[in-house]
mmCIF file of C-alpha atoms in Angstrom:
data_model
loop_
_atom_site.group_PDB
_atom_site.id
_atom_site.type_symbol
_atom_site.label_atom_id
_atom_site.label_comp_id
_atom_site.label_asym_id
_atom_site.label_seq_id
_atom_site.Cartn_x
_atom_site.Cartn_y
_atom_site.Cartn_z
ATOM 1 C CA MET T 1 10.343 0.245 26.404
ATOM 2 C CA SER T 2 10.577 -2.405 23.786
ATOM 3 C CA ILE T 3 7.195 -3.479 21.652
ATOM 4 C CA PHE T 4 8.256 -7.262 22.693
ATOM 5 C CA GLU T 5 7.455 -5.651 26.606
ATOM 6 C CA TYR T 6 4.498 -3.712 25.796
ATOM 7 C CA ASN T 7 1.899 -6.738 27.295
ATOM 8 C CA GLY T 8 4.142 -8.758 29.217
ATOM 9 C CA SER T 9 4.255 -12.764 29.353
ATOM 10 C CA ALA T 10 6.192 -15.644 30.130
ATOM 11 C CA LEU T 11 5.843 -19.278 28.503
ATOM 12 C CA VAL T 12 7.775 -22.573 28.936
ATOM 13 C CA ALA T 13 7.332 -26.012 27.492
ATOM 14 C CA MET T 14 9.063 -29.229 28.662
ATOM 15 C CA VAL T 15 9.512 -32.595 27.584
ATOM 16 C CA GLY T 16 8.874 -35.646 29.705
ATOM 17 C CA LYS T 17 8.178 -39.275 29.193
ATOM 18 C CA ASN T 18 6.043 -39.697 26.192
ATOM 19 C CA CYS T 19 4.435 -36.263 27.211
ATOM 20 C CA PHE T 20 4.943 -32.432 27.519
ATOM 21 C CA ALA T 21 4.058 -29.367 29.555
ATOM 22 C CA ILE T 22 3.336 -25.974 28.192
ATOM 23 C CA ALA T 23 2.641 -23.215 31.052
ATOM 24 C CA SER T 24 2.106 -19.605 30.785
ATOM 25 C CA ASP T 25 1.534 -16.670 32.718
ATOM 26 C CA ARG T 26 -1.887 -14.970 33.185
ATOM 27 C CA ARG T 27 -1.422 -11.458 32.879
ATOM 28 C CA LEU T 28 -2.136 -8.940 30.104
ATOM 29 C CA GLY T 29 -0.691 -5.595 30.815
ATOM 30 C CA VAL T 30 -0.629 -2.563 29.270
ATOM 31 C CA GLN T 31 2.852 -1.372 30.374
ATOM 32 C CA LEU T 32 2.804 -0.800 34.016
ATOM 33 C CA GLN T 33 -1.038 -1.241 34.363
ATOM 34 C CA THR T 34 -2.567 -4.596 34.748
ATOM 35 C CA ILE T 35 -5.619 -4.868 32.696
ATOM 36 C CA ALA T 36 -6.512 -8.314 33.097
ATOM 37 C CA THR T 37 -5.015 -11.313 35.262
ATOM 38 C CA ASP T 38 -7.493 -14.280 32.935
ATOM 39 C CA PHE T 39 -5.278 -13.888 29.741
ATOM 40 C CA GLN T 40 -5.137 -16.802 27.540
ATOM 41 C CA ARG T 41 -1.747 -17.104 25.882
ATOM 42 C CA ILE T 42 -1.754 -21.026 25.021
ATOM 43 C CA SER T 43 -4.473 -22.185 22.655
ATOM 44 C CA LYS T 44 -4.901 -25.591 21.536
ATOM 45 C CA ILE T 45 -4.593 -26.353 17.764
ATOM 46 C CA HIS T 46 -5.652 -30.131 18.065
ATOM 47 C CA ASP T 47 -5.648 -32.442 20.458
ATOM 48 C CA ARG T 48 -1.942 -33.000 20.402
ATOM 49 C CA LEU T 49 -0.730 -29.574 19.394
ATOM 50 C CA PHE T 50 -0.650 -26.834 21.400
ATOM 51 C CA LEU T 51 0.747 -23.242 20.655
ATOM 52 C CA GLY T 52 1.473 -20.600 23.001
ATOM 53 C CA LEU T 53 2.473 -16.927 21.675
ATOM 54 C CA SER T 54 4.248 -14.357 23.674
ATOM 55 C CA GLY T 55 5.032 -10.763 23.135
ATOM 56 C CA LEU T 56 2.827 -7.900 21.717
ATOM 57 C CA ALA T 57 -0.969 -9.616 22.546
ATOM 58 C CA THR T 58 -2.675 -7.993 19.418
ATOM 59 C CA ASP T 59 0.064 -9.552 16.965
ATOM 60 C CA ALA T 60 -0.496 -12.630 19.115
ATOM 61 C CA GLN T 61 -3.978 -12.804 18.255
ATOM 62 C CA THR T 62 -3.849 -12.295 14.663
ATOM 63 C CA LEU T 63 -0.988 -14.612 14.307
ATOM 64 C CA TYR T 64 -3.089 -17.444 16.054
ATOM 65 C CA GLN T 65 -6.103 -16.569 14.034
ATOM 66 C CA ARG T 66 -3.800 -16.661 10.683
ATOM 67 C CA LEU T 67 -2.503 -20.145 12.062
ATOM 68 C CA VAL T 68 -6.067 -21.835 13.032
ATOM 69 C CA PHE T 69 -7.006 -20.482 9.512
ATOM 70 C CA ARG T 70 -4.070 -22.293 7.918
ATOM 71 C CA HIS T 71 -4.622 -25.173 10.014
ATOM 72 C CA LYS T 72 -8.506 -25.896 9.014
ATOM 73 C CA LEU T 73 -7.811 -25.627 5.492
ATOM 74 C CA TYR T 74 -5.061 -28.335 5.924
ATOM 75 C CA GLN T 75 -7.597 -30.555 7.887
ATOM 76 C CA LEU T 76 -9.495 -30.081 4.967
ATOM 77 C CA ARG T 77 -7.336 -31.227 2.394
ATOM 78 C CA GLU T 78 -5.205 -33.559 3.779
ATOM 79 C CA GLU T 79 -7.826 -35.100 5.790
ATOM 80 C CA ARG T 80 -5.835 -35.621 8.878
ATOM 81 C CA ASP T 81 -4.028 -33.092 11.756
ATOM 82 C CA MET T 82 -0.950 -31.069 11.108
ATOM 83 C CA LYS T 83 2.378 -33.041 12.804
ATOM 84 C CA PRO T 84 4.050 -31.047 14.858
ATOM 85 C CA GLU T 85 7.061 -30.350 13.292
ATOM 86 C CA THR T 86 5.081 -29.303 10.252
ATOM 87 C CA PHE T 87 3.481 -26.391 11.785
ATOM 88 C CA ALA T 88 6.617 -25.220 13.444
ATOM 89 C CA ASN T 89 7.541 -24.922 9.585
ATOM 90 C CA LEU T 90 4.290 -23.394 8.854
ATOM 91 C CA VAL T 91 4.514 -20.486 11.792
ATOM 92 C CA SER T 92 8.356 -19.895 10.645
ATOM 93 C CA ALA T 93 7.589 -19.339 7.120
ATOM 94 C CA ILE T 94 4.506 -16.958 8.170
ATOM 95 C CA LEU T 95 6.748 -15.006 10.392
ATOM 96 C CA TYR T 96 9.307 -14.690 7.917
ATOM 97 C CA GLU T 97 6.739 -13.435 5.255
ATOM 98 C CA LYS T 98 6.807 -10.429 7.359
ATOM 99 C CA ARG T 99 10.362 -10.108 7.777
ATOM 100 C CA PHE T 100 10.616 -6.312 7.192
ATOM 101 C CA GLY T 101 7.563 -5.482 9.300
ATOM 102 C CA PRO T 102 7.263 -8.465 11.929
ATOM 103 C CA TYR T 103 4.614 -9.619 13.896
ATOM 104 C CA PHE T 104 6.275 -8.786 17.586
ATOM 105 C CA CYS T 105 5.902 -12.251 18.592
ATOM 106 C CA GLN T 106 7.664 -15.350 20.027
ATOM 107 C CA PRO T 107 5.805 -18.299 20.152
ATOM 108 C CA VAL T 108 6.057 -21.723 21.472
ATOM 109 C CA ILE T 109 4.767 -24.896 19.589
ATOM 110 C CA ALA T 110 4.403 -28.240 21.637
ATOM 111 C CA GLY T 111 3.113 -31.458 20.232
ATOM 112 C CA LEU T 112 3.483 -35.185 20.186
ATOM 113 C CA GLY T 113 4.456 -36.076 16.777
ATOM 114 C CA ASP T 114 4.905 -39.582 15.426
ATOM 115 C CA GLU T 115 4.772 -42.840 17.912
ATOM 116 C CA ASP T 116 3.780 -40.110 20.511
ATOM 117 C CA LYS T 117 7.393 -38.906 20.555
ATOM 118 C CA PRO T 118 6.884 -35.268 22.099
ATOM 119 C CA PHE T 119 8.274 -32.176 20.135
ATOM 120 C CA ILE T 120 8.712 -29.043 21.498
ATOM 121 C CA CYS T 121 10.166 -25.701 19.824
ATOM 122 C CA THR T 122 10.339 -21.813 19.855
ATOM 123 C CA MET T 123 11.622 -19.189 17.317
ATOM 124 C CA ASP T 124 11.968 -15.440 17.154
ATOM 125 C CA SER T 125 10.139 -12.770 15.640
ATOM 126 C CA ILE T 126 11.333 -13.613 12.448
ATOM 127 C CA GLY T 127 10.775 -17.348 12.349
ATOM 128 C CA ALA T 128 14.252 -18.551 13.211
ATOM 129 C CA LYS T 129 13.932 -22.201 14.977
ATOM 130 C CA GLU T 130 15.059 -23.213 18.139
ATOM 131 C CA LEU T 131 14.221 -27.017 18.828
ATOM 132 C CA ALA T 132 15.437 -28.544 21.665
ATOM 133 C CA LYS T 133 15.442 -31.876 23.559
ATOM 134 C CA ASP T 134 14.268 -30.607 27.152
ATOM 135 C CA PHE T 135 12.954 -27.317 27.202
ATOM 136 C CA VAL T 136 12.091 -24.110 25.820
ATOM 137 C CA VAL T 137 10.792 -20.584 27.165
ATOM 138 C CA ALA T 138 9.974 -16.983 25.734
ATOM 139 C CA GLY T 139 8.568 -13.613 27.179
ATOM 140 C CA THR T 140 9.798 -10.956 29.566
ATOM 141 C CA ALA T 141 10.615 -13.138 32.044
ATOM 142 C CA SER T 142 12.637 -15.938 29.667
ATOM 143 C CA GLU T 143 16.110 -14.982 31.347
ATOM 144 C CA SER T 144 14.703 -16.167 34.793
ATOM 145 C CA LEU T 145 12.853 -19.259 33.317
ATOM 146 C CA TYR T 146 16.241 -20.919 31.506
ATOM 147 C CA GLY T 147 18.083 -20.494 34.856
ATOM 148 C CA ALA T 148 14.715 -21.722 36.644
ATOM 149 C CA CYS T 149 14.337 -24.774 33.891
ATOM 150 C CA GLU T 150 18.038 -25.524 33.484
ATOM 151 C CA SER T 151 18.608 -26.351 37.019
ATOM 152 C CA MET T 152 14.927 -28.039 37.475
ATOM 153 C CA PHE T 153 14.916 -30.638 34.715
ATOM 154 C CA LYS T 154 15.515 -33.865 34.313
ATOM 155 C CA GLU T 155 15.178 -36.197 31.523
ATOM 156 C CA ASP T 156 12.259 -38.946 31.057
ATOM 157 C CA MET T 157 10.050 -37.121 34.011
ATOM 158 C CA GLU T 158 6.636 -38.789 34.431
ATOM 159 C CA PRO T 159 3.190 -36.607 33.937
ATOM 160 C CA GLU T 160 2.526 -35.378 37.399
ATOM 161 C CA GLU T 161 6.505 -34.429 38.214
ATOM 162 C CA LEU T 162 6.844 -32.665 34.897
ATOM 163 C CA PHE T 163 3.819 -30.824 36.142
ATOM 164 C CA GLU T 164 5.312 -29.972 39.505
ATOM 165 C CA THR T 165 8.618 -28.901 37.585
ATOM 166 C CA VAL T 166 6.676 -26.983 35.232
ATOM 167 C CA SER T 167 4.607 -25.229 37.536
ATOM 168 C CA GLN T 168 7.542 -24.616 39.890
ATOM 169 C CA ALA T 169 9.816 -23.440 37.173
ATOM 170 C CA LEU T 170 7.158 -20.849 36.173
ATOM 171 C CA LEU T 171 6.026 -19.496 39.584
ATOM 172 C CA SER T 172 9.372 -18.660 40.710
ATOM 173 C CA SER T 173 10.513 -17.154 37.127
ATOM 174 C CA VAL T 174 7.502 -14.646 36.748
ATOM 175 C CA ASP T 175 7.936 -13.811 40.668
ATOM 176 C CA ARG T 176 11.129 -12.144 39.869
ATOM 177 C CA ASP T 177 9.578 -10.168 36.510
ATOM 178 C CA CYS T 178 6.926 -7.356 37.127
ATOM 179 C CA LEU T 179 5.843 -7.711 33.762
ATOM 180 C CA SER T 180 4.111 -11.268 33.431
ATOM 181 C CA GLY T 181 2.807 -13.241 36.450
ATOM 182 C CA TRP T 182 -0.707 -13.110 37.957
ATOM 183 C CA GLY T 183 -1.478 -16.932 38.413
ATOM 184 C CA GLY T 184 0.020 -19.401 36.014
ATOM 185 C CA HIS T 185 -2.123 -21.731 33.083
ATOM 186 C CA VAL T 186 -0.833 -24.947 33.384
ATOM 187 C CA TYR T 187 -1.188 -27.781 30.119
ATOM 188 C CA VAL T 188 0.240 -31.380 30.589
ATOM 189 C CA VAL T 189 -0.184 -33.588 27.460
ATOM 190 C CA THR T 190 0.068 -37.117 26.795
ATOM 191 C CA PRO T 191 -1.141 -39.666 24.586
ATOM 192 C CA THR T 192 -4.690 -40.216 25.821
ATOM 193 C CA GLU T 193 -5.552 -37.231 27.843
ATOM 194 C CA VAL T 194 -4.714 -33.509 28.211
ATOM 195 C CA LYS T 195 -4.772 -32.114 31.958
ATOM 196 C CA GLU T 196 -5.441 -28.322 32.160
ATOM 197 C CA ARG T 197 -4.535 -27.050 35.592
ATOM 198 C CA ILE T 198 -4.655 -23.321 36.685
ATOM 199 C CA LEU T 199 -2.215 -22.271 39.083
ATOM 200 C CA LYS T 200 -2.350 -19.737 41.880
ATOM 201 C CA GLY T 201 0.849 -18.075 42.359
ATOM 202 C CA ARG T 202 1.710 -14.335 43.855
ATOM 203 C CA MET T 203 -1.120 -11.901 42.893
ATOM 204 C CA ASP T 204 1.353 -9.202 42.154
ATOM 205 C CA MET S 1 -7.448 13.419 29.238
ATOM 206 C CA GLU S 2 -10.264 11.411 28.349
ATOM 207 C CA CYS S 3 -11.835 9.137 30.557
ATOM 208 C CA VAL S 4 -13.865 5.979 29.657
ATOM 209 C CA PHE S 5 -14.836 3.173 32.226
ATOM 210 C CA GLY S 6 -17.309 0.385 32.285
ATOM 211 C CA LEU S 7 -18.490 -3.043 34.399
ATOM 212 C CA VAL S 8 -20.465 -6.009 34.067
ATOM 213 C CA GLY S 9 -23.825 -6.527 36.516
ATOM 214 C CA ASN S 10 -25.915 -9.549 37.356
ATOM 215 C CA ASP S 11 -28.290 -8.966 33.779
ATOM 216 C CA PHE S 12 -26.554 -5.557 32.700
ATOM 217 C CA ALA S 13 -23.638 -3.600 31.282
ATOM 218 C CA VAL S 14 -22.895 0.007 32.438
ATOM 219 C CA VAL S 15 -20.245 2.439 30.744
ATOM 220 C CA ALA S 16 -19.569 5.656 31.721
ATOM 221 C CA ALA S 17 -17.288 8.544 29.926
ATOM 222 C CA ASP S 18 -16.423 11.903 30.281
ATOM 223 C CA THR S 19 -17.988 14.739 28.286
ATOM 224 C CA SER S 20 -15.267 17.411 27.036
ATOM 225 C CA ALA S 21 -13.932 17.706 23.588
ATOM 226 C CA VAL S 22 -10.997 19.007 24.335
ATOM 227 C CA HIS S 23 -8.094 20.598 21.801
ATOM 228 C CA SER S 24 -5.091 21.487 23.363
ATOM 229 C CA ILE S 25 -5.632 23.919 26.008
ATOM 230 C CA LEU S 26 -9.119 24.825 24.674
ATOM 231 C CA VAL S 27 -12.414 22.867 25.832
ATOM 232 C CA HIS S 28 -14.268 22.896 22.598
ATOM 233 C CA LYS S 29 -17.597 21.476 24.296
ATOM 234 C CA SER S 30 -18.581 19.676 27.417
ATOM 235 C CA ASN S 31 -21.523 17.886 26.515
ATOM 236 C CA GLU S 32 -19.545 15.645 23.769
ATOM 237 C CA ASP S 33 -21.139 11.983 23.795
ATOM 238 C CA LYS S 34 -18.605 9.819 23.232
ATOM 239 C CA ILE S 35 -20.976 6.466 23.802
ATOM 240 C CA MET S 36 -22.237 5.766 20.866
ATOM 241 C CA VAL S 37 -25.607 3.302 20.500
ATOM 242 C CA LEU S 38 -24.098 0.816 18.165
ATOM 243 C CA ASP S 39 -27.493 -1.221 17.811
ATOM 244 C CA SER S 40 -30.668 -2.168 20.187
ATOM 245 C CA HIS S 41 -28.357 -3.951 22.706
ATOM 246 C CA LYS S 42 -24.423 -2.613 21.942
ATOM 247 C CA LEU S 43 -22.904 0.461 23.263
ATOM 248 C CA ILE S 44 -19.623 1.748 22.231
ATOM 249 C CA ALA S 45 -17.586 3.943 24.660
ATOM 250 C CA ALA S 46 -14.867 5.362 22.513
ATOM 251 C CA SER S 47 -11.694 7.316 23.938
ATOM 252 C CA GLY S 48 -9.079 9.083 21.638
ATOM 253 C CA GLU S 49 -8.569 11.422 18.745
ATOM 254 C CA SER S 50 -11.634 12.706 18.193
ATOM 255 C CA GLY S 51 -11.731 12.592 14.503
ATOM 256 C CA ASP S 52 -10.475 8.898 14.455
ATOM 257 C CA ARG S 53 -13.266 8.290 17.607
ATOM 258 C CA VAL S 54 -16.242 9.172 15.476
ATOM 259 C CA GLN S 55 -15.044 8.222 12.270
ATOM 260 C CA PHE S 56 -14.422 4.721 13.284
ATOM 261 C CA THR S 57 -17.449 4.028 15.402
ATOM 262 C CA GLU S 58 -19.792 5.510 12.915
ATOM 263 C CA TYR S 59 -17.858 2.849 10.219
ATOM 264 C CA ILE S 60 -18.407 -0.062 13.160
ATOM 265 C CA GLN S 61 -22.052 1.180 13.641
ATOM 266 C CA LYS S 62 -23.134 1.051 9.611
ATOM 267 C CA ASN S 63 -21.259 -1.900 9.319
ATOM 268 C CA VAL S 64 -23.415 -3.866 12.301
ATOM 269 C CA ALA S 65 -26.713 -2.573 10.880
ATOM 270 C CA LEU S 66 -25.511 -3.790 7.271
ATOM 271 C CA TYR S 67 -24.987 -7.378 8.559
ATOM 272 C CA GLN S 68 -28.494 -6.963 10.540
ATOM 273 C CA PHE S 69 -29.735 -6.318 6.951
ATOM 274 C CA ARG S 70 -28.176 -8.724 5.146
ATOM 275 C CA ASN S 71 -28.682 -11.494 7.162
ATOM 276 C CA GLY S 72 -31.838 -10.798 9.214
ATOM 277 C CA ILE S 73 -30.464 -10.990 12.381
ATOM 278 C CA PRO S 74 -28.187 -8.602 14.647
ATOM 279 C CA LEU S 75 -24.466 -9.693 15.497
ATOM 280 C CA THR S 76 -23.989 -10.855 19.048
ATOM 281 C CA THR S 77 -21.489 -8.790 21.066
ATOM 282 C CA ALA S 78 -18.816 -11.082 20.886
ATOM 283 C CA ALA S 79 -19.127 -11.552 16.804
ATOM 284 C CA ALA S 80 -19.450 -7.409 16.770
ATOM 285 C CA ALA S 81 -16.417 -6.938 19.086
ATOM 286 C CA ASN S 82 -13.903 -9.224 16.791
ATOM 287 C CA PHE S 83 -15.436 -7.395 13.677
ATOM 288 C CA THR S 84 -14.297 -4.417 15.457
ATOM 289 C CA ARG S 85 -10.473 -5.556 16.373
ATOM 290 C CA GLY S 86 -10.689 -7.189 12.744
ATOM 291 C CA GLU S 87 -10.517 -3.523 11.358
ATOM 292 C CA LEU S 88 -8.548 -1.896 13.909
ATOM 293 C CA ALA S 89 -5.592 -4.914 13.499
ATOM 294 C CA THR S 90 -6.167 -4.518 9.426
ATOM 295 C CA ALA S 91 -5.682 -0.584 9.496
ATOM 296 C CA LEU S 92 -2.495 -0.999 11.759
ATOM 297 C CA ARG S 93 0.193 -1.506 9.907
ATOM 298 C CA LYS S 94 -1.466 1.044 7.314
ATOM 299 C CA ASN S 95 -2.887 4.055 8.866
ATOM 300 C CA PRO S 96 -4.273 3.333 12.043
ATOM 301 C CA TYR S 97 -6.684 4.628 14.426
ATOM 302 C CA SER S 98 -6.004 5.803 17.535
ATOM 303 C CA VAL S 99 -9.187 4.984 19.660
ATOM 304 C CA ASN S 100 -9.567 3.063 22.270
ATOM 305 C CA ILE S 101 -12.939 0.770 22.773
ATOM 306 C CA LEU S 102 -14.837 -0.426 25.484
ATOM 307 C CA LEU S 103 -17.883 -2.559 24.359
ATOM 308 C CA ALA S 104 -20.751 -3.252 25.836
ATOM 309 C CA GLY S 105 -23.566 -5.582 24.848
ATOM 310 C CA TYR S 106 -26.270 -7.841 26.044
ATOM 311 C CA ASP S 107 -27.405 -10.768 24.264
ATOM 312 C CA LYS S 108 -30.493 -13.215 25.152
ATOM 313 C CA GLU S 109 -28.171 -16.487 25.446
ATOM 314 C CA THR S 110 -25.242 -15.188 27.051
ATOM 315 C CA GLY S 111 -26.295 -12.264 29.436
ATOM 316 C CA PRO S 112 -24.213 -9.055 29.540
ATOM 317 C CA SER S 113 -20.861 -8.661 28.569
ATOM 318 C CA LEU S 114 -17.744 -5.878 28.140
ATOM 319 C CA TYR S 115 -14.677 -6.281 25.624
ATOM 320 C CA TYR S 116 -11.754 -4.232 26.145
ATOM 321 C CA ILE S 117 -10.343 -3.262 22.929
ATOM 322 C CA ASP S 118 -7.041 -1.498 22.522
ATOM 323 C CA TYR S 119 -6.086 1.260 20.189
ATOM 324 C CA ILE S 120 -3.590 -1.569 18.624
ATOM 325 C CA ALA S 121 -6.385 -4.244 18.689
ATOM 326 C CA THR S 122 -5.741 -6.240 22.039
ATOM 327 C CA LEU S 123 -9.247 -7.517 22.744
ATOM 328 C CA HIS S 124 -10.242 -9.320 26.187
ATOM 329 C CA LYS S 125 -13.654 -9.494 27.341
ATOM 330 C CA VAL S 126 -13.731 -8.524 31.078
ATOM 331 C CA ASP S 127 -15.692 -7.592 33.880
ATOM 332 C CA LYS S 128 -14.569 -4.461 34.175
ATOM 333 C CA GLY S 129 -12.271 -2.038 32.212
ATOM 334 C CA ALA S 130 -11.281 1.742 31.768
ATOM 335 C CA PHE S 131 -9.079 3.729 29.821
ATOM 336 C CA GLY S 132 -6.993 6.997 30.327
ATOM 337 C CA TYR S 133 -5.546 8.791 32.981
ATOM 338 C CA GLY S 134 -8.860 8.170 34.692
ATOM 339 C CA SER S 135 -8.465 4.686 34.364
ATOM 340 C CA TYR S 136 -5.515 4.735 37.469
ATOM 341 C CA PHE S 137 -8.571 5.879 39.488
ATOM 342 C CA SER S 138 -11.591 4.234 38.259
ATOM 343 C CA LEU S 139 -9.788 0.640 38.340
ATOM 344 C CA ALA S 140 -8.677 1.305 41.702
ATOM 345 C CA MET S 141 -12.076 2.036 43.011
ATOM 346 C CA MET S 142 -13.831 -0.913 40.839
ATOM 347 C CA ASP S 143 -10.887 -3.490 42.023
ATOM 348 C CA ARG S 144 -12.118 -2.541 45.603
ATOM 349 C CA HIS S 145 -15.757 -2.200 45.360
ATOM 350 C CA PHE S 146 -16.744 -4.665 42.484
ATOM 351 C CA HIS S 147 -18.007 -7.912 42.500
ATOM 352 C CA SER S 148 -19.848 -10.038 40.347
ATOM 353 C CA GLY S 149 -23.372 -9.963 39.955
ATOM 354 C CA MET S 150 -24.053 -6.524 41.278
ATOM 355 C CA THR S 151 -27.708 -4.939 41.406
ATOM 356 C CA VAL S 152 -27.834 -1.589 38.913
ATOM 357 C CA LYS S 153 -28.067 0.971 42.303
ATOM 358 C CA GLU S 154 -25.212 -1.242 43.053
ATOM 359 C CA ALA S 155 -23.434 -0.521 39.877
ATOM 360 C CA ILE S 156 -24.417 3.175 39.583
ATOM 361 C CA ASP S 157 -23.045 3.537 43.422
ATOM 362 C CA LEU S 158 -19.839 2.114 42.151
ATOM 363 C CA VAL S 159 -20.047 4.782 38.755
ATOM 364 C CA ASP S 160 -20.345 7.466 41.086
ATOM 365 C CA LYS S 161 -17.530 6.765 43.251
ATOM 366 C CA CYS S 162 -15.192 6.321 40.404
ATOM 367 C CA ILE S 163 -16.291 9.724 38.821
ATOM 368 C CA MET S 164 -15.721 11.241 42.679
ATOM 369 C CA GLU S 165 -12.543 9.915 42.805
ATOM 370 C CA ILE S 166 -11.416 11.330 38.965
ATOM 371 C CA ARG S 167 -12.989 14.783 40.001
ATOM 372 C CA SER S 168 -10.753 15.015 42.965
ATOM 373 C CA ARG S 169 -7.617 13.509 42.342
ATOM 374 C CA LEU S 170 -6.903 14.122 38.478
ATOM 375 C CA VAL S 171 -5.411 17.454 37.967
ATOM 376 C CA VAL S 172 -7.214 17.872 34.543
ATOM 377 C CA ALA S 173 -10.420 16.230 35.768
ATOM 378 C CA PRO S 174 -13.006 16.426 32.796
ATOM 379 C CA PRO S 175 -16.063 18.100 35.263
ATOM 380 C CA ASN S 176 -19.130 16.116 33.380
ATOM 381 C CA PHE S 177 -20.075 12.752 32.482
ATOM 382 C CA VAL S 178 -22.555 10.430 30.771
ATOM 383 C CA ILE S 179 -23.677 7.214 31.974
ATOM 384 C CA LYS S 180 -25.286 4.597 29.538
ATOM 385 C CA ILE S 181 -26.639 1.110 30.428
ATOM 386 C CA VAL S 182 -27.234 -1.990 28.265
ATOM 387 C CA ASP S 183 -29.927 -4.640 29.369
ATOM 388 C CA LYS S 184 -32.158 -7.046 28.054
ATOM 389 C CA ASP S 185 -34.337 -3.951 27.263
ATOM 390 C CA GLY S 186 -32.147 -2.415 25.259
ATOM 391 C CA ALA S 187 -29.081 0.193 25.182
ATOM 392 C CA ARG S 188 -30.139 3.470 26.437
ATOM 393 C CA GLU S 189 -28.725 6.713 28.294
ATOM 394 C CA TYR S 190 -28.867 6.380 32.285
ATOM 395 C CA ALA S 191 -28.277 9.867 33.543
ATOM 396 C CA TRP S 192 -25.553 12.290 32.662
ATOM 397 C CA ARG S 193 -23.351 13.836 35.920
ATOM 398 C CA GLU S 194 -22.940 17.495 35.166
ATOM 399 C CA SER S 195 -20.824 19.734 37.492
ATOM 400 C CA VAL S 196 -20.629 22.511 34.850
ATOM 401 C CA LYS S 197 -23.151 23.160 32.459
ATOM 402 C CA ASP S 198 -22.599 24.812 29.131
ATOM 403 C CA ALA S 199 -23.704 28.155 28.880
ATOM 404 C CA ALA S 200 -26.856 28.339 26.666
ATOM 405 C CA VAL S 201 -26.406 29.743 23.398
ATOM 406 C CA ALA S 202 -27.809 33.467 23.347
#
């Protein structure tokens, strides 16, 4: 079994009208065994920037700690939050540092940039960035997620419709993947508020 | 194969571990204590390679004590768990420890807690956790009978159910178990469950 599939994960980020949604599954497993059904894959870097880390959970935790450290230092020096584009470059650089002994993670970055323009991107485990205007996916359920998002996505969705779309795409994709699932965690971020919701899906 | 499991009750946490020290087909001893008392209100139940297990848990224990000496206050359970994970993570790509850990503790402010720490430094706070082949049986029993806020009696009943299940269904089941508990009065040994006693030294 691949090291990327050791813990199991599913992540998706989608762009709407002046907002974005980022969602993940909640399963933490060790190959075939489920350890926990409340694992947090998405973390807040600041009010307008969220990071999701799929792949090996230990590397996701280490990488998250390193990135929070770097962002806090940036905040102290620059006296402001990092822009999403800048943060994506930072993640990419940190991943490539370990080119010949990488972190086994695939990050998904979603944020609101200048003028509240939503920004999403993903990258592979050595930092190759993939910017997208509509949606990005990562994790063991990524192939199903590509299909589900491609068919359900529409341009310029309002936050409520975006939440429905992301939730349906996530739940239907993780249902076809035995290593991810056990519910969902969805963040819908607009310039004024962050709405966090927990989805109840098939608990298997 | 080594069996370690634990769960959180209403104001305590309990962990149980088998007590066989095995090398290949030989059982060296059946009263090896694998649950270390980390400090007054923390227990660390470890399974894995015996050398790594003893060395790593003693290293954590001494560092936790050092923190208390230097700072005058003990570490919280969460802090100790994160420190343990940090040590495992740093060593992971250099010379990894093959030790799986269940860290149980009681803090005055936050109550009892149990942390699952994998040998590759995956950390997660859980209500019930288990390692080893025994986990297939103990997790299933706990999934069925666990509810939050169990009393000591209920929790020990559940631990005993898990031990019965492991003994009857695991092919090379360890015969003896030790149960330790941590609550507001501290971390202490609760009981042994022995079905085979080591022969007394002549």
